[in-house]
Amino acid sequence: MTASRRPKKISGAIRRAKSPEVLEYSKELPHAFGIDNAKQLPVEQAVNYFVPPKEFLTLLVPKNHILLGSRGSGKTTWVRALAYDHVSLAASDSSSHGAYARDAIARHLIGIYVPASAAFTGDLRNKPWQTEQEAEEYFTWRLNIHSCAALTHIIDACIKQYASRDQLKPQLQYDICRTLSKAWTGGKQSFTSYEGLRLALSELELEHLAAIRRIRTSSIPVQIESDHFHTDLFLPLRHAIRAIRAHLKMPADAVWMLCLDEVEYLSEAHHRILNTQLRSASEDLVFKIATMPFAHHTLATNLNDSVREGHDFEYVYVDREPIDSHGGQGQDQFLAFARSIFSRRISHRNDSLKGVTLGTLLGASELLDEKRNAQKFDHEKYMELLRRHANPATVARAERLAGTHKFQSEIYRKLNGALLLREALHNATGNTSPRIYSGETLIVRCSDGNPRRLMRLINLLIQRLEFNSAGRPVLPIDQGAQNSVVESLGRETLTRTQSEPPYGEQTAKYLEVIGKYMNWAFLARRVGTDQTTSVEIYEDDGPVAQRFIKQAIQLSLMIPAKDVPIKTPNYTCTGIFHLSFLFAPLFGVLPRRNRSVRLSRVLNHKIDGPSKFSDIVQTSFLEQE
Amino acid sequence: MKLSRFQSLNLLDVDFNEYDLVLMASGFEERARFILSQIGSVPASRLVVFGFDNDRDKLSRLSNDAEFRRYGAEPLVFSDAEDYEKVLRSELLRASQRAGASRAVRIFVDYSVMTRAWYGYILTWLKYSSNRGSVDVDFAYAHGKYSGEFQPLRIREISAIPGFEGACVSTRSTVAAFGLGFDRYALLAVYEQIEPDSLFCFLAQERLSDEGAGQAVARNQEIISISGVPPVMVPLGDLEETYRILHEEFSRQDGSSEIVAVPMGPKPHVLTCLLLAQAIPRVTCLHAKGYRSEPVQVEATGTVSLWRLSYR
């Protein structure tokens, strides 16, 4: 035994890795184009990059709203954009970009953004010894102190907006901070700055945490000393708002919007407490609560009366429908959004990429850009493709319709993408890298209407840019590189889904099985006018299928059809669900929406010999149970 | 009490009759009984062994349990985390009474296979209990070698380790400190959930050409790439040096950010993060709780790191 062999001392400052693998990765900046997560942006960038969609404007009314959106859909961007410091900054932009902010200011809507940090939610979940009442009191105390901390970030913007001419702004800050700090510390401390206020709250928090630890380690009962925040939920916030109103000349109809982010990580009991607030909300304080689909855990309140949609609150959907495969993509909302957000971000750069558009960066899509393909249309070549890949009935129909108007609408438009893709997949053998999954329209479509996924893809793609000897970018980015980026992201996303709580392993296996089935359906048979791109799930598919589809929707890996409701808690989620377009390159399928099959049929599909896909999924189910 | 000193010890120099409490754990890894096998004798009345409630018949668990029984200690198994804490609390109190007021309480903890909740509780007790004496806790760790394919962690929940929640009320940004291990995807899932504003990684490197460090880097390339900075290399078994390096790194972070430490690597790094969370109020230690489809056997390499932490 070599007991206690002490490793050699490392001298000097922090040691950073020197191995070649690490250096290779570290030279690639993670966010070459921009941060893909709104939470991580500084205030100025969050305001500059924000492109308000029209649904966002529905939040600018004094009503309670629950925002539902999958991961990366933009929930945080929306609730953050409502914060009064952000609104105040955005309103200073006199262009149409700042119009929403000027509107909010004119309506005297004052947003307070309460982020749900990892420490905040992690702290609420780790006290199994608490009784239900203790847990509720702790949550109330935490949210009280956090909402007041969030308020400190917007006081300055309120002073700027509502100080009257005869009031000195520094004096107002001094007076408001003194009033609040005295109230918050029980008269023990007096601060005259926002930082001071936050310091006072931090000290209270640390004292409280230490008291809980003393209780846990003590053999005799220990009491927690009560402070200003051990009271009804949001009472300290309401007091603070009244104090601010008393110092400023605010109009009587001013409404405060408390914006709570990432509420999906809270428990059902916490949601019941929040619902109680929605039920009994006063006129000058409303709530904008962001959560995931199926993660408004309950409609119950602590008042023996549930909250009702349309009466106590409205749901707002943040997820955007991605490109309609049958519609003209030039008019598509998300493509327009993608172009707009790209141009806003690129306009803040001052380098060789300045002036580049999303279209010039990525070029046209061979697979999806119908106009481009229509210009190059060669009837003989097209018929050759048809004969190689289409089923006999389709070939016969095409020959019959040749030269007529119906040939374009019923044959060409429906089949061109599928034929091109099959041809490309057949040719991409050996060392030939596939190039077909490339181009602006395709990259945007593979983002599935999800802004974070879009930014992630663009970030990855920009890292693949090459520059000529004059330092100018070679545009568009190589199609093979584009294909490789989007396929890799699909693969990584699928693999990492295995670790996602709570049912990641199941979700990943179902996705894999669905993708493989669609690939089989696309390649194993000759092409007809319909391709399988979606699955149907019904109640009799069972609880495991429910867990899968709900988590897949939350992660934006399955997209519900428009008519599938995703709001009601404990709802059995049935209907048609589309496989995320992100997976199209990975599984070699067409990024279009077309025919659906029952999930049970996918699971009963035989792969090798007697094995079925359901065997794979079943293994995961048993492990999970 | 406050942590006042680190001291490196040699297991061969330790007299187990001098301890007021010897705490060990039985799990499915073979190394669970390695330190026990090296120490000759230990007074049965002072030996307390915790057993994991799950995987009770997997790999080396049954033989580990049998070995602890041979030393006179029946592994204690509870279904409720609180019950382990109750036993710990009463054993720590008993150890304090045994030592009396005239000398430091002496505790030995073999945390080679222990869950962080157990040794975390000991640290919380040391810092926050009403015990006003002095305590020397010797933390022993048997270095291990994985002898199977490392299955990905299926995360069920991410929560703060009780007692190691940092102050977060006035922070508006999050820095994550990820301790890298051999799991390629778990940290990516954690990253997606906590969405930190910035991130740095750290990992164990024992020597310049360390095969284990190379593997950890290779498996974590994506998260290292996201962090945008090379990972901080820290020793595996040198608790004091790891503490010094990470304290320096944590202290460099923007003062207005909360720091979320997610150690997924070796246990000495977990222990160090817990100690740092006690020293730096804005540090929260998170735990990604989950399971692996197949447990992996870990054999002891023969190296033991033994560190005395003195609390005064």
Coordinates of C-alpha atoms in Angstrom, one line a residue, chain B residues 50-225:
Chain B
F50 CA -23.7 3.6 7.0
G51 CA -25.1 1.4 4.2
F52 CA -26.8 2.6 1.1
D53 CA -30.4 1.8 0.8
N54 CA -30.2 1.0 -2.9
D55 CA -28.2 -1.6 -4.9
R56 CA -28.0 -3.8 -1.8
D57 CA -27.0 -6.9 -3.6
K58 CA -25.0 -5.5 -6.5
L59 CA -21.2 -6.1 -7.1
S60 CA -19.3 -6.1 -3.9
R61 CA -22.0 -4.9 -1.6
L62 CA -22.7 -8.2 0.2
S63 CA -19.0 -8.9 0.8
N64 CA -18.4 -5.3 2.0
D65 CA -21.3 -5.7 4.5
A66 CA -19.9 -9.0 5.7
E67 CA -16.4 -7.4 6.2
F68 CA -17.9 -4.6 8.3
R69 CA -19.8 -7.1 10.4
R70 CA -16.5 -9.0 11.0
Y71 CA -15.3 -5.8 12.6
G72 CA -18.3 -5.7 14.8
A73 CA -20.4 -3.1 12.9
E74 CA -23.7 -3.8 11.3
P75 CA -24.2 -1.4 8.4
L76 CA -27.1 0.9 9.2
V77 CA -29.6 1.2 6.4
F78 CA -32.5 3.7 6.4
S79 CA -35.0 4.6 3.7
D80 CA -35.2 8.2 4.9
A81 CA -32.3 10.6 4.6
E82 CA -33.3 12.2 7.9
D83 CA -32.7 9.0 9.8
Y84 CA -29.1 9.0 8.8
E85 CA -28.8 12.5 10.0
K86 CA -30.4 11.6 13.4
V87 CA -27.8 8.9 13.9
L88 CA -25.0 11.2 12.8
R89 CA -26.2 13.9 15.2
S90 CA -26.3 11.5 18.2
E91 CA -23.0 9.9 17.3
L92 CA -21.3 13.2 16.9
L93 CA -22.7 14.3 20.3
R94 CA -21.6 11.1 21.9
A95 CA -18.1 11.6 20.5
S96 CA -18.0 15.1 21.9
Q97 CA -19.0 13.8 25.3
R98 CA -16.4 11.0 25.1
A99 CA -13.7 13.6 24.5
G100 CA -14.9 15.9 27.2
A101 CA -13.7 19.5 27.5
S102 CA -10.0 18.8 28.0
R103 CA -9.0 17.7 24.5
A104 CA -10.1 17.9 20.9
V105 CA -12.8 15.5 19.7
R106 CA -11.2 13.1 17.2
I107 CA -13.3 11.8 14.3
F108 CA -12.2 9.6 11.4
V109 CA -14.3 9.6 8.2
D110 CA -13.7 7.2 5.3
Y111 CA -15.6 9.0 2.6
S112 CA -14.3 6.9 -0.3
V113 CA -17.8 5.7 -1.2
M114 CA -19.9 8.0 0.9
T115 CA -22.7 10.2 -0.4
R116 CA -22.0 13.9 -0.1
A117 CA -25.1 14.3 2.1
W118 CA -23.4 12.4 4.9
Y119 CA -20.0 14.0 5.0
G120 CA -21.8 17.3 4.2
Y121 CA -23.8 16.9 7.3
I122 CA -20.7 16.4 9.4
L123 CA -19.3 19.7 8.0
T124 CA -22.5 21.5 8.8
W125 CA -22.5 20.1 12.3
L126 CA -18.9 21.3 12.7
K127 CA -19.7 24.8 11.7
Y128 CA -23.2 25.3 13.1
S129 CA -23.7 23.0 16.1
S130 CA -23.7 24.5 19.6
N131 CA -20.6 22.5 20.4
R132 CA -18.0 25.0 21.4
G133 CA -15.0 22.8 21.8
S134 CA -12.4 21.8 19.2
V135 CA -12.6 19.0 16.7
D136 CA -10.1 17.2 14.5
V137 CA -11.8 15.3 11.6
D138 CA -9.6 13.0 9.6
F139 CA -11.1 12.6 6.1
A140 CA -9.7 9.5 4.3
Y141 CA -10.2 8.7 0.7
A142 CA -9.1 5.5 -1.1
H143 CA -8.2 6.4 -4.7
G144 CA -10.1 4.2 -7.2
K145 CA -9.9 2.6 -10.6
Y146 CA -13.1 2.1 -12.6
S147 CA -13.2 -1.3 -14.1
G148 CA -16.1 -1.0 -16.4
E149 CA -17.8 1.2 -18.9
F150 CA -19.1 4.3 -17.3
Q151 CA -22.8 4.6 -17.9
P152 CA -24.4 8.0 -18.3
L153 CA -26.0 9.5 -15.2
R154 CA -29.8 9.7 -15.6
I155 CA -30.6 12.8 -13.6
R156 CA -33.8 12.8 -11.6
E157 CA -33.4 16.1 -9.8
I158 CA -30.9 18.9 -9.3
S159 CA -31.0 20.5 -5.9
A160 CA -28.7 22.2 -3.4
I161 CA -26.8 20.0 -1.0
P162 CA -28.5 20.7 2.4
G163 CA -26.5 23.1 4.4
F164 CA -24.6 24.4 1.4
E165 CA -27.0 26.9 -0.1
G166 CA -25.4 30.2 -0.8
A167 CA -26.7 33.7 -0.6
C168 CA -28.5 34.5 -3.9
V169 CA -31.1 37.1 -3.1
S170 CA -29.2 40.1 -4.4
T171 CA -27.4 38.5 -7.3
R172 CA -28.6 38.8 -10.9
S173 CA -26.1 36.6 -12.5
T174 CA -24.7 33.1 -12.0
V175 CA -21.2 31.7 -12.4
A176 CA -21.1 27.9 -12.6
A177 CA -18.0 25.9 -11.4
F178 CA -18.2 22.4 -13.0
G179 CA -16.0 19.7 -11.6
L180 CA -15.4 17.3 -14.4
G181 CA -15.6 13.6 -14.2
F182 CA -16.0 10.8 -16.8
D183 CA -19.7 11.5 -17.5
R184 CA -20.0 13.2 -20.9
Y185 CA -23.6 14.3 -20.8
A186 CA -24.8 14.9 -17.3
L187 CA -23.0 18.2 -17.0
L188 CA -24.5 19.4 -20.3
A189 CA -28.0 18.6 -18.9
V190 CA -27.1 20.5 -15.7
Y191 CA -25.9 23.4 -17.8
E192 CA -29.2 23.5 -19.7
Q193 CA -31.1 23.6 -16.5
I194 CA -29.2 26.2 -14.5
E195 CA -28.3 28.4 -17.5
P196 CA -25.3 30.1 -15.9
D197 CA -24.0 33.4 -17.2
S198 CA -20.5 32.1 -17.2
L199 CA -18.8 28.9 -16.5
F200 CA -15.4 27.4 -15.7
C201 CA -14.4 23.8 -15.3
F202 CA -11.9 22.1 -13.0
L203 CA -10.6 18.5 -13.0
A204 CA -8.1 16.2 -11.4
Q205 CA -4.6 16.0 -12.8
E206 CA -2.0 14.1 -10.8
R207 CA 0.9 14.5 -13.1
L208 CA 1.6 16.1 -16.5
S209 CA 0.7 13.1 -18.6
D210 CA -2.2 11.8 -16.6
E211 CA -4.3 9.3 -18.5
G212 CA -7.4 9.9 -16.3
A213 CA -7.2 13.7 -16.9
G214 CA -6.9 13.1 -20.6
Q215 CA -10.0 11.0 -20.6
A216 CA -11.9 13.5 -18.5
V217 CA -10.9 16.3 -21.0
A218 CA -11.9 14.1 -24.0
R219 CA -15.3 13.3 -22.6
N220 CA -16.0 16.8 -21.5
Q221 CA -14.9 18.6 -24.6
E222 CA -18.2 20.2 -25.3
I223 CA -18.7 21.7 -21.9
I224 CA -15.1 22.9 -21.9
S225 CA -15.8 24.5 -25.3

